[in-house]
């Protein structure tokens, strides 16, 4: 089909290696101040560093050894919204949620076990949609939660609206994860334009696209499950795309307005 990139189990299995590589990369980058040094690539692709102090609701989704493989968003003290594709093959004993930890190689913040994993009942693959999951935490996170859109808020997706992406994902397709949380802004893309990019894999009722037509700024491997914020509210979940930051291929995000009632049922359960 397109050779689409998703945070597959392959990526998850690579997470431990990537986390270690990220620390080594950060150390190497510190040495590149010499004349003639080439600027390091900017992860998320095209982003800037930030912190979980600035974005306290951004969670690392990790394995039991606290190796990050996806992102998530704290929407209530014990509820985290993430992508369904991040939870494929996972169990309540295989995952952890880590809050308040800006660096992948940090040991600070709050680590919680997961007592329940809700995956959208119709989820099959990210390119078919329904890429939403809600985790219930065993330990309440002492961090500010993010508000999320309600079903009637569809105007937030108007083409050209500024959206913020966040994550610890790779700096380019097939590259290394970022040791530090990164963020960038990207404009939302019209449904017709996104359908032009992705054909029938783009399901407008369930997905929304964001990115510059020239590429250069995007989510990438390991950013999946993390937030797309519009007007300070969670409006999308990082889901899939062809490669990362390629011209003509914006990132694809779960259209949260479609699922907000279902999410609320989980958040209040
Ligand atoms: C991933 O594998 C992934 N450029 C996330 C976002 C995009 C591609 C891949 C979109 O987690």
PDB file of N, CA, C and O in Angstrom, residues 155-225:
ATOM      1  N   UNK A 155     -15.406  22.349  14.888  1.00  0.00           N
ATOM      2  CA  UNK A 155     -14.817  23.544  14.267  1.00  0.00           C
ATOM      3  C   UNK A 155     -13.329  23.665  14.550  1.00  0.00           C
ATOM      4  O   UNK A 155     -12.609  24.365  13.821  1.00  0.00           O
ATOM      5  N   UNK A 156     -12.845  22.993  15.592  1.00  0.00           N
ATOM      6  CA  UNK A 156     -11.407  23.115  15.909  1.00  0.00           C
ATOM      7  C   UNK A 156     -10.534  22.617  14.764  1.00  0.00           C
ATOM      8  O   UNK A 156      -9.378  23.012  14.652  1.00  0.00           O
ATOM      9  N   UNK A 157     -11.087  21.757  13.907  1.00  0.00           N
ATOM     10  CA  UNK A 157     -10.284  21.152  12.840  1.00  0.00           C
ATOM     11  C   UNK A 157     -10.249  21.973  11.548  1.00  0.00           C
ATOM     12  O   UNK A 157      -9.660  21.529  10.559  1.00  0.00           O
ATOM     13  N   UNK A 158     -10.866  23.145  11.552  1.00  0.00           N
ATOM     14  CA  UNK A 158     -10.872  23.978  10.342  1.00  0.00           C
ATOM     15  C   UNK A 158      -9.466  24.073   9.752  1.00  0.00           C
ATOM     16  O   UNK A 158      -8.489  24.307  10.474  1.00  0.00           O
ATOM     17  N   UNK A 159      -9.353  23.864   8.454  1.00  0.00           N
ATOM     18  CA  UNK A 159      -8.043  23.810   7.796  1.00  0.00           C
ATOM     19  C   UNK A 159      -7.222  25.052   8.104  1.00  0.00           C
ATOM     20  O   UNK A 159      -7.729  26.178   8.037  1.00  0.00           O
ATOM     21  N   UNK A 160      -5.977  24.853   8.463  1.00  0.00           N
ATOM     22  CA  UNK A 160      -5.067  25.951   8.744  1.00  0.00           C
ATOM     23  C   UNK A 160      -4.979  26.326  10.210  1.00  0.00           C
ATOM     24  O   UNK A 160      -4.163  27.178  10.583  1.00  0.00           O
ATOM     25  N   UNK A 161      -5.788  25.687  11.055  1.00  0.00           N
ATOM     26  CA  UNK A 161      -5.734  25.968  12.487  1.00  0.00           C
ATOM     27  C   UNK A 161      -4.420  25.438  13.067  1.00  0.00           C
ATOM     28  O   UNK A 161      -3.982  24.335  12.726  1.00  0.00           O
ATOM     29  N   UNK A 162      -3.821  26.225  13.943  1.00  0.00           N
ATOM     30  CA  UNK A 162      -2.555  25.807  14.553  1.00  0.00           C
ATOM     31  C   UNK A 162      -2.793  24.723  15.592  1.00  0.00           C
ATOM     32  O   UNK A 162      -3.619  24.884  16.489  1.00  0.00           O
ATOM     33  N   UNK A 163      -2.060  23.636  15.459  1.00  0.00           N
ATOM     34  CA  UNK A 163      -2.149  22.519  16.404  1.00  0.00           C
ATOM     35  C   UNK A 163      -0.764  22.239  16.965  1.00  0.00           C
ATOM     36  O   UNK A 163       0.241  22.405  16.269  1.00  0.00           O
ATOM     37  N   UNK A 164      -0.709  21.807  18.209  1.00  0.00           N
ATOM     38  CA  UNK A 164       0.581  21.505  18.849  1.00  0.00           C
ATOM     39  C   UNK A 164       0.754  20.004  19.012  1.00  0.00           C
ATOM     40  O   UNK A 164      -0.163  19.324  19.467  1.00  0.00           O
ATOM     41  N   UNK A 165       1.929  19.515  18.627  1.00  0.00           N
ATOM     42  CA  UNK A 165       2.277  18.108  18.792  1.00  0.00           C
ATOM     43  C   UNK A 165       3.399  17.988  19.821  1.00  0.00           C
ATOM     44  O   UNK A 165       4.209  18.910  19.972  1.00  0.00           O
ATOM     45  N   UNK A 166       3.414  16.869  20.544  1.00  0.00           N
ATOM     46  CA  UNK A 166       4.388  16.659  21.624  1.00  0.00           C
ATOM     47  C   UNK A 166       4.820  15.202  21.652  1.00  0.00           C
ATOM     48  O   UNK A 166       3.987  14.310  21.413  1.00  0.00           O
ATOM     49  N   UNK A 167       6.085  14.954  21.982  1.00  0.00           N
ATOM     50  CA  UNK A 167       6.502  13.566  22.165  1.00  0.00           C
ATOM     51  C   UNK A 167       8.002  13.398  22.247  1.00  0.00           C
ATOM     52  O   UNK A 167       8.766  14.353  22.092  1.00  0.00           O
ATOM     53  N   UNK A 168       8.375  12.139  22.494  1.00  0.00           N
ATOM     54  CA  UNK A 168       9.779  11.736  22.626  1.00  0.00           C
ATOM     55  C   UNK A 168      10.214  10.945  21.397  1.00  0.00           C
ATOM     56  O   UNK A 168      11.199  10.222  21.433  1.00  0.00           O
ATOM     57  N   UNK A 169       9.470  11.063  20.318  1.00  0.00           N
ATOM     58  CA  UNK A 169       9.712  10.221  19.148  1.00  0.00           C
ATOM     59  C   UNK A 169      10.989  10.565  18.404  1.00  0.00           C
ATOM     60  O   UNK A 169      11.754  11.458  18.791  1.00  0.00           O
ATOM     61  N   UNK A 170      11.173   9.845  17.296  1.00  0.00           N
ATOM     62  CA  UNK A 170      12.414   9.984  16.538  1.00  0.00           C
ATOM     63  C   UNK A 170      12.481  11.320  15.817  1.00  0.00           C
ATOM     64  O   UNK A 170      11.467  11.935  15.488  1.00  0.00           O
ATOM     65  N   UNK A 171      13.712  11.759  15.551  1.00  0.00           N
ATOM     66  CA  UNK A 171      13.963  13.064  14.922  1.00  0.00           C
ATOM     67  C   UNK A 171      13.786  12.990  13.412  1.00  0.00           C
ATOM     68  O   UNK A 171      13.701  13.989  12.733  1.00  0.00           O
ATOM     69  N   UNK A 172      13.794  11.792  12.894  1.00  0.00           N
ATOM     70  CA  UNK A 172      13.495  11.565  11.477  1.00  0.00           C
ATOM     71  C   UNK A 172      13.089  10.106  11.344  1.00  0.00           C
ATOM     72  O   UNK A 172      13.379   9.298  12.233  1.00  0.00           O
ATOM     73  N   UNK A 173      12.443   9.769  10.233  1.00  0.00           N
ATOM     74  CA  UNK A 173      11.984   8.401  10.035  1.00  0.00           C
ATOM     75  C   UNK A 173      13.169   7.445  10.130  1.00  0.00           C
ATOM     76  O   UNK A 173      14.185   7.639   9.464  1.00  0.00           O
ATOM     77  N   UNK A 174      13.049   6.477  11.009  1.00  0.00           N
ATOM     78  CA  UNK A 174      14.122   5.504  11.189  1.00  0.00           C
ATOM     79  C   UNK A 174      15.273   6.006  12.047  1.00  0.00           C
ATOM     80  O   UNK A 174      16.268   5.310  12.218  1.00  0.00           O
ATOM     81  N   UNK A 175      15.135   7.216  12.604  1.00  0.00           N
ATOM     82  CA  UNK A 175      16.207   7.792  13.425  1.00  0.00           C
ATOM     83  C   UNK A 175      16.102   7.396  14.889  1.00  0.00           C
ATOM     84  O   UNK A 175      15.437   6.418  15.237  1.00  0.00           O
ATOM     85  N   UNK A 176      16.765   8.167  15.749  1.00  0.00           N
ATOM     86  CA  UNK A 176      16.777   7.892  17.183  1.00  0.00           C
ATOM     87  C   UNK A 176      15.702   8.703  17.895  1.00  0.00           C
ATOM     88  O   UNK A 176      15.348   9.801  17.463  1.00  0.00           O
ATOM     89  N   UNK A 177      15.229   8.171  19.023  1.00  0.00           N
ATOM     90  CA  UNK A 177      14.295   8.914  19.860  1.00  0.00           C
ATOM     91  C   UNK A 177      14.991  10.130  20.450  1.00  0.00           C
ATOM     92  O   UNK A 177      16.214  10.179  20.544  1.00  0.00           O
ATOM     93  N   UNK A 178      14.185  11.105  20.871  1.00  0.00           N
ATOM     94  CA  UNK A 178      14.709  12.268  21.568  1.00  0.00           C
ATOM     95  C   UNK A 178      14.740  11.964  23.056  1.00  0.00           C
ATOM     96  O   UNK A 178      13.734  11.547  23.615  1.00  0.00           O
ATOM     97  N   UNK A 179      15.860  12.201  23.707  1.00  0.00           N
ATOM     98  CA  UNK A 179      15.905  11.971  25.157  1.00  0.00           C
ATOM     99  C   UNK A 179      15.007  12.967  25.882  1.00  0.00           C
ATOM    100  O   UNK A 179      14.448  12.649  26.926  1.00  0.00           O
ATOM    101  N   UNK A 180      14.865  14.167  25.315  1.00  0.00           N
ATOM    102  CA  UNK A 180      14.032  15.193  25.963  1.00  0.00           C
ATOM    103  C   UNK A 180      12.724  15.357  25.193  1.00  0.00           C
ATOM    104  O   UNK A 180      12.692  15.267  23.956  1.00  0.00           O
ATOM    105  N   UNK A 181      11.655  15.598  25.939  1.00  0.00           N
ATOM    106  CA  UNK A 181      10.351  15.880  25.336  1.00  0.00           C
ATOM    107  C   UNK A 181      10.477  17.025  24.322  1.00  0.00           C
ATOM    108  O   UNK A 181      11.161  18.015  24.582  1.00  0.00           O
ATOM    109  N   UNK A 182       9.822  16.862  23.191  1.00  0.00           N
ATOM    110  CA  UNK A 182       9.856  17.877  22.129  1.00  0.00           C
ATOM    111  C   UNK A 182       8.443  18.316  21.775  1.00  0.00           C
ATOM    112  O   UNK A 182       7.483  17.571  21.967  1.00  0.00           O
ATOM    113  N   UNK A 183       8.361  19.501  21.193  1.00  0.00           N
ATOM    114  CA  UNK A 183       7.067  20.010  20.738  1.00  0.00           C
ATOM    115  C   UNK A 183       7.249  20.816  19.462  1.00  0.00           C
ATOM    116  O   UNK A 183       8.349  21.282  19.158  1.00  0.00           O
ATOM    117  N   UNK A 184       6.179  20.941  18.709  1.00  0.00           N
ATOM    118  CA  UNK A 184       6.175  21.751  17.488  1.00  0.00           C
ATOM    119  C   UNK A 184       4.725  22.131  17.208  1.00  0.00           C
ATOM    120  O   UNK A 184       3.803  21.542  17.790  1.00  0.00           O
ATOM    121  N   UNK A 185       4.523  23.112  16.337  1.00  0.00           N
ATOM    122  CA  UNK A 185       3.165  23.398  15.878  1.00  0.00           C
ATOM    123  C   UNK A 185       3.074  23.106  14.384  1.00  0.00           C
ATOM    124  O   UNK A 185       4.033  23.273  13.642  1.00  0.00           O
ATOM    125  N   UNK A 186       1.901  22.637  14.000  1.00  0.00           N
ATOM    126  CA  UNK A 186       1.613  22.290  12.598  1.00  0.00           C
ATOM    127  C   UNK A 186       0.186  22.744  12.283  1.00  0.00           C
ATOM    128  O   UNK A 186      -0.681  22.696  13.160  1.00  0.00           O
ATOM    129  N   UNK A 187      -0.082  23.177  11.069  1.00  0.00           N
ATOM    130  CA  UNK A 187      -1.449  23.551  10.704  1.00  0.00           C
ATOM    131  C   UNK A 187      -2.292  22.317  10.363  1.00  0.00           C
ATOM    132  O   UNK A 187      -1.779  21.365   9.765  1.00  0.00           O
ATOM    133  N   UNK A 188      -3.566  22.355  10.747  1.00  0.00           N
ATOM    134  CA  UNK A 188      -4.466  21.278  10.322  1.00  0.00           C
ATOM    135  C   UNK A 188      -4.635  21.364   8.801  1.00  0.00           C
ATOM    136  O   UNK A 188      -4.489  22.422   8.194  1.00  0.00           O
ATOM    137  N   UNK A 189      -4.924  20.226   8.202  1.00  0.00           N
ATOM    138  CA  UNK A 189      -5.055  20.089   6.754  1.00  0.00           C
ATOM    139  C   UNK A 189      -6.505  19.702   6.448  1.00  0.00           C
ATOM    140  O   UNK A 189      -7.118  18.942   7.207  1.00  0.00           O
ATOM    141  N   UNK A 190      -7.048  20.203   5.351  1.00  0.00           N
ATOM    142  CA  UNK A 190      -8.439  19.872   5.007  1.00  0.00           C
ATOM    143  C   UNK A 190      -8.578  18.380   4.708  1.00  0.00           C
ATOM    144  O   UNK A 190      -7.625  17.718   4.285  1.00  0.00           O
ATOM    145  N   UNK A 191      -9.801  17.868   4.926  1.00  0.00           N
ATOM    146  CA  UNK A 191     -10.060  16.448   4.668  1.00  0.00           C
ATOM    147  C   UNK A 191      -9.820  16.113   3.198  1.00  0.00           C
ATOM    148  O   UNK A 191      -9.281  15.055   2.871  1.00  0.00           O
ATOM    149  N   UNK A 192     -10.215  17.023   2.298  1.00  0.00           N
ATOM    150  CA  UNK A 192     -10.047  16.722   0.872  1.00  0.00           C
ATOM    151  C   UNK A 192      -8.566  16.642   0.505  1.00  0.00           C
ATOM    152  O   UNK A 192      -8.145  15.771  -0.266  1.00  0.00           O
ATOM    153  N   UNK A 193      -7.777  17.550   1.079  1.00  0.00           N
ATOM    154  CA  UNK A 193      -6.339  17.513   0.823  1.00  0.00           C
ATOM    155  C   UNK A 193      -5.729  16.226   1.373  1.00  0.00           C
ATOM    156  O   UNK A 193      -4.906  15.573   0.713  1.00  0.00           O
ATOM    157  N   UNK A 194      -6.147  15.836   2.578  1.00  0.00           N
ATOM    158  CA  UNK A 194      -5.562  14.629   3.183  1.00  0.00           C
ATOM    159  C   UNK A 194      -5.981  13.371   2.420  1.00  0.00           C
ATOM    160  O   UNK A 194      -5.191  12.434   2.270  1.00  0.00           O
ATOM    161  N   UNK A 195      -7.230  13.379   1.935  1.00  0.00           N
ATOM    162  CA  UNK A 195      -7.671  12.249   1.100  1.00  0.00           C
ATOM    163  C   UNK A 195      -6.847  12.198  -0.174  1.00  0.00           C
ATOM    164  O   UNK A 195      -6.547  11.113  -0.698  1.00  0.00           O
ATOM    165  N   UNK A 196      -6.444  13.378  -0.687  1.00  0.00           N
ATOM    166  CA  UNK A 196      -5.585  13.420  -1.861  1.00  0.00           C
ATOM    167  C   UNK A 196      -4.226  12.779  -1.585  1.00  0.00           C
ATOM    168  O   UNK A 196      -3.632  12.164  -2.469  1.00  0.00           O
ATOM    169  N   UNK A 197      -3.752  12.890  -0.350  1.00  0.00           N
ATOM    170  CA  UNK A 197      -2.479  12.275   0.020  1.00  0.00           C
ATOM    171  C   UNK A 197      -2.603  10.770   0.229  1.00  0.00           C
ATOM    172  O   UNK A 197      -1.746  10.004  -0.198  1.00  0.00           O
ATOM    173  N   UNK A 198      -3.652  10.371   0.921  1.00  0.00           N
ATOM    174  CA  UNK A 198      -3.715   8.998   1.431  1.00  0.00           C
ATOM    175  C   UNK A 198      -4.831   8.150   0.838  1.00  0.00           C
ATOM    176  O   UNK A 198      -4.961   6.977   1.208  1.00  0.00           O
ATOM    177  N   UNK A 199      -5.643   8.708  -0.041  1.00  0.00           N
ATOM    178  CA  UNK A 199      -6.702   7.915  -0.650  1.00  0.00           C
ATOM    179  C   UNK A 199      -7.663   7.371   0.397  1.00  0.00           C
ATOM    180  O   UNK A 199      -7.956   8.034   1.391  1.00  0.00           O
ATOM    181  N   UNK A 200      -8.115   6.139   0.198  1.00  0.00           N
ATOM    182  CA  UNK A 200      -9.147   5.579   1.069  1.00  0.00           C
ATOM    183  C   UNK A 200      -8.612   5.193   2.447  1.00  0.00           C
ATOM    184  O   UNK A 200      -9.388   4.852   3.337  1.00  0.00           O
ATOM    185  N   UNK A 201      -7.298   5.249   2.658  1.00  0.00           N
ATOM    186  CA  UNK A 201      -6.780   5.007   4.006  1.00  0.00           C
ATOM    187  C   UNK A 201      -7.132   6.151   4.945  1.00  0.00           C
ATOM    188  O   UNK A 201      -7.142   5.979   6.163  1.00  0.00           O
ATOM    189  N   UNK A 202      -7.394   7.329   4.376  1.00  0.00           N
ATOM    190  CA  UNK A 202      -7.812   8.462   5.204  1.00  0.00           C
ATOM    191  C   UNK A 202      -9.330   8.420   5.380  1.00  0.00           C
ATOM    192  O   UNK A 202     -10.071   8.575   4.418  1.00  0.00           O
ATOM    193  N   UNK A 203      -9.773   8.191   6.616  1.00  0.00           N
ATOM    194  CA  UNK A 203     -11.197   8.106   6.937  1.00  0.00           C
ATOM    195  C   UNK A 203     -11.564   9.393   7.681  1.00  0.00           C
ATOM    196  O   UNK A 203     -11.255   9.552   8.866  1.00  0.00           O
ATOM    197  N   UNK A 204     -12.187  10.325   6.958  1.00  0.00           N
ATOM    198  CA  UNK A 204     -12.372  11.689   7.489  1.00  0.00           C
ATOM    199  C   UNK A 204     -13.177  11.707   8.790  1.00  0.00           C
ATOM    200  O   UNK A 204     -12.927  12.535   9.661  1.00  0.00           O
ATOM    201  N   UNK A 205     -14.117  10.809   8.961  1.00  0.00           N
ATOM    202  CA  UNK A 205     -14.941  10.817  10.174  1.00  0.00           C
ATOM    203  C   UNK A 205     -14.134  10.430  11.413  1.00  0.00           C
ATOM    204  O   UNK A 205     -14.533  10.737  12.541  1.00  0.00           O
ATOM    205  N   UNK A 206     -13.012   9.783  11.192  1.00  0.00           N
ATOM    206  CA  UNK A 206     -12.253   9.226  12.320  1.00  0.00           C
ATOM    207  C   UNK A 206     -10.858   9.798  12.463  1.00  0.00           C
ATOM    208  O   UNK A 206     -10.173   9.499  13.443  1.00  0.00           O
ATOM    209  N   UNK A 207     -10.431  10.573  11.473  1.00  0.00           N
ATOM    210  CA  UNK A 207      -9.031  11.034  11.428  1.00  0.00           C
ATOM    211  C   UNK A 207      -8.986  12.511  11.057  1.00  0.00           C
ATOM    212  O   UNK A 207      -9.908  13.023  10.415  1.00  0.00           O
ATOM    213  N   UNK A 208      -7.910  13.163  11.429  1.00  0.00           N
ATOM    214  CA  UNK A 208      -7.647  14.535  10.984  1.00  0.00           C
ATOM    215  C   UNK A 208      -6.152  14.628  10.695  1.00  0.00           C
ATOM    216  O   UNK A 208      -5.351  13.988  11.375  1.00  0.00           O
ATOM    217  N   UNK A 209      -5.803  15.389   9.673  1.00  0.00           N
ATOM    218  CA  UNK A 209      -4.393  15.514   9.282  1.00  0.00           C
ATOM    219  C   UNK A 209      -3.856  16.879   9.672  1.00  0.00           C
ATOM    220  O   UNK A 209      -4.590  17.866   9.707  1.00  0.00           O
ATOM    221  N   UNK A 210      -2.555  16.918   9.931  1.00  0.00           N
ATOM    222  CA  UNK A 210      -1.895  18.179  10.255  1.00  0.00           C
ATOM    223  C   UNK A 210      -0.457  18.129   9.762  1.00  0.00           C
ATOM    224  O   UNK A 210       0.212  17.093   9.892  1.00  0.00           O
ATOM    225  N   UNK A 211      -0.007  19.244   9.196  1.00  0.00           N
ATOM    226  CA  UNK A 211       1.359  19.334   8.701  1.00  0.00           C
ATOM    227  C   UNK A 211       1.445  20.402   7.627  1.00  0.00           C
ATOM    228  O   UNK A 211       0.421  20.828   7.089  1.00  0.00           O
ATOM    229  N   UNK A 212       2.667  20.822   7.322  1.00  0.00           N
ATOM    230  CA  UNK A 212       2.892  21.780   6.245  1.00  0.00           C
ATOM    231  C   UNK A 212       2.945  21.032   4.920  1.00  0.00           C
ATOM    232  O   UNK A 212       3.462  19.912   4.864  1.00  0.00           O
ATOM    233  N   UNK A 213       2.449  21.667   3.847  1.00  0.00           N
ATOM    234  CA  UNK A 213       2.487  20.980   2.548  1.00  0.00           C
ATOM    235  C   UNK A 213       3.927  20.692   2.123  1.00  0.00           C
ATOM    236  O   UNK A 213       4.196  19.709   1.436  1.00  0.00           O
ATOM    237  N   UNK A 214       4.840  21.520   2.586  1.00  0.00           N
ATOM    238  CA  UNK A 214       6.254  21.306   2.265  1.00  0.00           C
ATOM    239  C   UNK A 214       6.936  20.317   3.207  1.00  0.00           C
ATOM    240  O   UNK A 214       8.139  20.052   3.072  1.00  0.00           O
ATOM    241  N   UNK A 215       6.191  19.798   4.196  1.00  0.00           N
ATOM    242  CA  UNK A 215       6.770  18.858   5.160  1.00  0.00           C
ATOM    243  C   UNK A 215       7.685  19.561   6.145  1.00  0.00           C
ATOM    244  O   UNK A 215       7.542  20.755   6.403  1.00  0.00           O
ATOM    245  N   UNK A 216       8.615  18.817   6.711  1.00  0.00           N
ATOM    246  CA  UNK A 216       9.629  19.401   7.587  1.00  0.00           C
ATOM    247  C   UNK A 216       9.308  19.371   9.067  1.00  0.00           C
ATOM    248  O   UNK A 216      10.228  19.429   9.885  1.00  0.00           O
ATOM    249  N   UNK A 217       8.032  19.342   9.432  1.00  0.00           N
ATOM    250  CA  UNK A 217       7.629  19.326  10.836  1.00  0.00           C
ATOM    251  C   UNK A 217       6.561  18.247  10.983  1.00  0.00           C
ATOM    252  O   UNK A 217       5.579  18.257  10.249  1.00  0.00           O
ATOM    253  N   UNK A 218       6.749  17.323  11.941  1.00  0.00           N
ATOM    254  CA  UNK A 218       5.806  16.198  12.029  1.00  0.00           C
ATOM    255  C   UNK A 218       6.077  15.386  13.293  1.00  0.00           C
ATOM    256  O   UNK A 218       7.154  15.490  13.886  1.00  0.00           O
ATOM    257  N   UNK A 219       5.100  14.567  13.638  1.00  0.00           N
ATOM    258  CA  UNK A 219       5.341  13.503  14.601  1.00  0.00           C
ATOM    259  C   UNK A 219       6.069  12.372  13.878  1.00  0.00           C
ATOM    260  O   UNK A 219       6.076  12.302  12.650  1.00  0.00           O
ATOM    261  N   UNK A 220       6.686  11.487  14.673  1.00  0.00           N
ATOM    262  CA  UNK A 220       7.431  10.379  14.057  1.00  0.00           C
ATOM    263  C   UNK A 220       7.397   9.177  14.999  1.00  0.00           C
ATOM    264  O   UNK A 220       6.683   9.200  16.003  1.00  0.00           O
ATOM    265  N   UNK A 221       8.138   8.135  14.689  1.00  0.00           N
ATOM    266  CA  UNK A 221       8.056   6.900  15.461  1.00  0.00           C
ATOM    267  C   UNK A 221       8.299   7.153  16.950  1.00  0.00           C
ATOM    268  O   UNK A 221       9.287   7.788  17.319  1.00  0.00           O
ATOM    269  N   UNK A 222       7.406   6.640  17.770  1.00  0.00           N
ATOM    270  CA  UNK A 222       7.508   6.833  19.214  1.00  0.00           C
ATOM    271  C   UNK A 222       6.651   7.965  19.728  1.00  0.00           C
ATOM    272  O   UNK A 222       6.442   8.095  20.936  1.00  0.00           O
ATOM    273  N   UNK A 223       6.174   8.818  18.825  1.00  0.00           N
ATOM    274  CA  UNK A 223       5.253   9.894  19.220  1.00  0.00           C
ATOM    275  C   UNK A 223       3.806   9.396  19.285  1.00  0.00           C
ATOM    276  O   UNK A 223       2.932  10.092  19.831  1.00  0.00           O
ATOM    277  N   UNK A 224       3.536   8.254  18.727  1.00  0.00           N
ATOM    278  CA  UNK A 224       2.173   7.715  18.687  1.00  0.00           C
ATOM    279  C   UNK A 224       1.525   7.708  20.067  1.00  0.00           C
ATOM    280  O   UNK A 224       2.179   7.453  21.077  1.00  0.00           O
ATOM    281  N   UNK A 225       0.233   7.956  20.090  1.00  0.00           N
ATOM    282  CA  UNK A 225      -0.537   7.967  21.331  1.00  0.00           C
ATOM    283  C   UNK A 225      -0.530   9.310  22.020  1.00  0.00           C
ATOM    284  O   UNK A 225      -1.372   9.587  22.861  1.00  0.00           O
TER     285      UNK A 225
END
